[in-house]
GROMACS .gro file of C-alpha atoms in nm:
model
  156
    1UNK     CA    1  -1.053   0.966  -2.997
    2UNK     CA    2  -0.837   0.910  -2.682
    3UNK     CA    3  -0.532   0.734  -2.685
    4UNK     CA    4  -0.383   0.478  -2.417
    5UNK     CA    5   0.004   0.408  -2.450
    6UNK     CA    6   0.045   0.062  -2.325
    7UNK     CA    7   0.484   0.051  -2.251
    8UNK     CA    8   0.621  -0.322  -2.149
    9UNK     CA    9   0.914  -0.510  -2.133
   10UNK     CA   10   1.092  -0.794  -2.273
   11UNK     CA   11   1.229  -0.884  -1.915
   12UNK     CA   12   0.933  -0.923  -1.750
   13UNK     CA   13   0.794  -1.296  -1.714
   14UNK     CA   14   0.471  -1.246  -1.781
   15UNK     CA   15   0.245  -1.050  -2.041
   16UNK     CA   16   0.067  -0.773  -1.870
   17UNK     CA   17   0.025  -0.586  -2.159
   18UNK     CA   18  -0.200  -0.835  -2.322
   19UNK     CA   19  -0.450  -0.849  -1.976
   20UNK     CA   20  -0.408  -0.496  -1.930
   21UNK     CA   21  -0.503  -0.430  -2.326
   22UNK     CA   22  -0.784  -0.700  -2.275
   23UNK     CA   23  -0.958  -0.515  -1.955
   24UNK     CA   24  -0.960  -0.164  -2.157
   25UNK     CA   25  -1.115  -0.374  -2.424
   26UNK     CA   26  -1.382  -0.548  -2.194
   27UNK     CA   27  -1.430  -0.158  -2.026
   28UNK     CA   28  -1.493   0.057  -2.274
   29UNK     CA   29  -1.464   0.220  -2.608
   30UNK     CA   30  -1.390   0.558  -2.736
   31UNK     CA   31  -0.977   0.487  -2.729
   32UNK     CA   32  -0.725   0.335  -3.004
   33UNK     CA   33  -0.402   0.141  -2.811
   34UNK     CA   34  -0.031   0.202  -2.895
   35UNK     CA   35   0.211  -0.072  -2.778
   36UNK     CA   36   0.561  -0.004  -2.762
   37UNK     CA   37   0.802  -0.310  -2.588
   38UNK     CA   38   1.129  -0.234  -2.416
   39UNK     CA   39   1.397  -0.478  -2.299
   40UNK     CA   40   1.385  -0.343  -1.940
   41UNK     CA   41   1.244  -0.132  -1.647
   42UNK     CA   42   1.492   0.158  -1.741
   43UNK     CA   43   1.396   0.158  -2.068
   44UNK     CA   44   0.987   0.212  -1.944
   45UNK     CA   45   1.089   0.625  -1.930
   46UNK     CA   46   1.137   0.716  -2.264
   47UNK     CA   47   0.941   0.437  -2.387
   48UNK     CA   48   0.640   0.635  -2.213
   49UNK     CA   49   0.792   0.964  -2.306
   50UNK     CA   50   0.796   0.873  -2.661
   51UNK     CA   51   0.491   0.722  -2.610
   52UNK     CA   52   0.303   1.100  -2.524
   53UNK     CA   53   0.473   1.284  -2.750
   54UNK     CA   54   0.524   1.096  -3.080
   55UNK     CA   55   0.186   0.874  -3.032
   56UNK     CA   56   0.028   1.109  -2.923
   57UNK     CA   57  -0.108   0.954  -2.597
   58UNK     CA   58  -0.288   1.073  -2.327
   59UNK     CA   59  -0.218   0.853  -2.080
   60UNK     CA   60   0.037   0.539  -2.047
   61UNK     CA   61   0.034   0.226  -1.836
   62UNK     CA   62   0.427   0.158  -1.805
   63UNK     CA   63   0.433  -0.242  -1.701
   64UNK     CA   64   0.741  -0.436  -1.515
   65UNK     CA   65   0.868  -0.696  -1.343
   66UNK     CA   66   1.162  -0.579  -1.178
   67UNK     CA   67   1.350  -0.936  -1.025
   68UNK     CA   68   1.440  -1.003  -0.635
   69UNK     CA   69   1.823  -0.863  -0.626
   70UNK     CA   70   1.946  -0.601  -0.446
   71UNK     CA   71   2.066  -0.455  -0.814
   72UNK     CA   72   1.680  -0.525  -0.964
   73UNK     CA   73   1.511  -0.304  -0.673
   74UNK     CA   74   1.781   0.005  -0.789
   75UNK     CA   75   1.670  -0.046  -1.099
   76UNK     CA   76   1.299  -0.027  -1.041
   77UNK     CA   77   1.370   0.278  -0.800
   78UNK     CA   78   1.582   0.429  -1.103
   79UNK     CA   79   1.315   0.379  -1.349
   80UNK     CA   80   1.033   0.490  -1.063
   81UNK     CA   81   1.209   0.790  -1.097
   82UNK     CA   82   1.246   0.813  -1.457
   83UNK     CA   83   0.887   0.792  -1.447
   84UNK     CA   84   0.799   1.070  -1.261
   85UNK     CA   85   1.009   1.299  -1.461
   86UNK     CA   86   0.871   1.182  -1.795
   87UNK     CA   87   0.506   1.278  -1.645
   88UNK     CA   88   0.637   1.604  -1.506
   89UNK     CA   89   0.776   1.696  -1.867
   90UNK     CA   90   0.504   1.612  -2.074
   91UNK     CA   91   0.207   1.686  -1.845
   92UNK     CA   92   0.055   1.333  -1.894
   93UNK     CA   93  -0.045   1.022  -1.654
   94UNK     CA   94   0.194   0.742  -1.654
   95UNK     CA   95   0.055   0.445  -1.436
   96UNK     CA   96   0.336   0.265  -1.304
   97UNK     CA   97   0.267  -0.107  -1.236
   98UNK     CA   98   0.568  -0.300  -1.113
   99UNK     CA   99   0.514  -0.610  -1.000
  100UNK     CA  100   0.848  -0.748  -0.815
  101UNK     CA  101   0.905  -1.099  -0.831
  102UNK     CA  102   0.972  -1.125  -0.476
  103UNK     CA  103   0.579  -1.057  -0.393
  104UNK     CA  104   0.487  -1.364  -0.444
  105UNK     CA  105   0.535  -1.727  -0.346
  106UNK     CA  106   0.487  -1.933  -0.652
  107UNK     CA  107   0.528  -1.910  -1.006
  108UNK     CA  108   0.136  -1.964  -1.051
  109UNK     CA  109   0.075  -1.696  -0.740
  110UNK     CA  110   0.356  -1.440  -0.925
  111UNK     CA  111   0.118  -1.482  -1.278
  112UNK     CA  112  -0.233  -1.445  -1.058
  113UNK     CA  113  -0.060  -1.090  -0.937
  114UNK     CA  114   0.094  -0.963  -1.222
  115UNK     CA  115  -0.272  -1.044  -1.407
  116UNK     CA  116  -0.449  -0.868  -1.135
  117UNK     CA  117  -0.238  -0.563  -1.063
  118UNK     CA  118  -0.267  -0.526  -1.497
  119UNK     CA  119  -0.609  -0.552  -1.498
  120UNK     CA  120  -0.713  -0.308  -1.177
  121UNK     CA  121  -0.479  -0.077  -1.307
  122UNK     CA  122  -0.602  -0.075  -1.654
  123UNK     CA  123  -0.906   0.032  -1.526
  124UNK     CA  124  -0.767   0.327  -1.317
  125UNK     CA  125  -0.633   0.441  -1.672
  126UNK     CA  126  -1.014   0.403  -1.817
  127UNK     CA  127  -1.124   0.569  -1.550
  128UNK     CA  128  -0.875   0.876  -1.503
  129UNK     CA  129  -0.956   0.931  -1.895
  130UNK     CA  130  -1.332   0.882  -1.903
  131UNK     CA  131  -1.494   0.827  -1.545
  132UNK     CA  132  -1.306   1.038  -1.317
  133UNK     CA  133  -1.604   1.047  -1.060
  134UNK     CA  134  -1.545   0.711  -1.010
  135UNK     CA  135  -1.203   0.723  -0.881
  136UNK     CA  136  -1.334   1.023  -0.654
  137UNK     CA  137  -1.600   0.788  -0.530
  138UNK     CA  138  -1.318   0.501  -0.413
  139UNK     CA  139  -1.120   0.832  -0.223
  140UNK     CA  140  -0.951   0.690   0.134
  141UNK     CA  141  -1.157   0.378   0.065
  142UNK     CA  142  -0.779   0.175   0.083
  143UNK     CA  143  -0.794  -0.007  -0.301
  144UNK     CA  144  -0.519  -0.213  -0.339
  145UNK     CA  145  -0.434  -0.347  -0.705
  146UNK     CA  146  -0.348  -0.710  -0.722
  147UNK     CA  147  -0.439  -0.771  -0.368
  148UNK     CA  148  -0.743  -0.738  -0.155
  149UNK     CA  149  -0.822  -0.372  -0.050
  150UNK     CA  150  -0.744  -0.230   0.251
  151UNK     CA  151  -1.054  -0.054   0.345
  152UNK     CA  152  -1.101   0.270   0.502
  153UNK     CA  153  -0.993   0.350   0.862
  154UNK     CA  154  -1.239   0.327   1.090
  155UNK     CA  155  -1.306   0.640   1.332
  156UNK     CA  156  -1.489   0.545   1.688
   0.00000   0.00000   0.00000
């Protein structure tokens, strides 16, 4: 049995883990979850890290809200990076889905996103473990998580 490492934090203002954990549920089957909650976005690295290698995962979703400041966008770079080196040492996805509080509007519009970009995501985990084709399907097509795709480029 697969297993999806689900990595969140404390600082964030709304619960992606929970929609994210509740669209793998409503996907499929075939995995087991392990949850592990952080205080922060720097904290998401190891988290995930620890995540692979002590949990045994084979893929993570690594979910934050980084906040508007100046000193909250370093930090979500810092942990971006973190990130990538965690997947680069252990060989393993890790689905970074940041949702910055300055994407929104509203409150209710900020909650709508972060619920959206959890959920889409989620199932680009499902399908990088289990449907791959799928994913190869939606190449160039310009999918956007949390807002409306893109689309493809059109040639004349």
């Amino acid at each position: 049995m697969r297993t999806i490492g689900i990595a969140d934090t404390t600082f964030a203002r709304f619960d992606m883990a929970s929609a994210a954990i509740d669209e793998l549920e409503r996907t499929g089957t075939g995995f087991r979850i392990e949850r592990y909650t952080v205080p922060g976005v720097k904290d998401l690295p190891v988290a995930c890290k620890m995540l692979i290698e002590g949990k045994g995962c084979d893929i993570v979703m690594a979910l934050g809200m980084p906040g508007p400041a100046e000193k909250d966008k370093m930090c979500a770079h810092e942990a971006s990076t973190g990130l990538i080196r965690a997947q680069l040492m252990t060989n393993r996805h890790i689905i970074e889905v940041f949702v910055h509080a300055d994407e929104a509007n509203s409150e209710k519009e900020l909650a709508a996103l972060a619920e959206s970009r959890a959920r889409e995501h989620a199932i680009n985990v499902y399908d990088l473990l289990f449907r791959p084709e799928r994913l190869r399907r939606n190449a160039g097509t310009g999918q956007r998580q949390g807002f409306a795709d893109e689309g493809p480029i059109r040639s004349r």
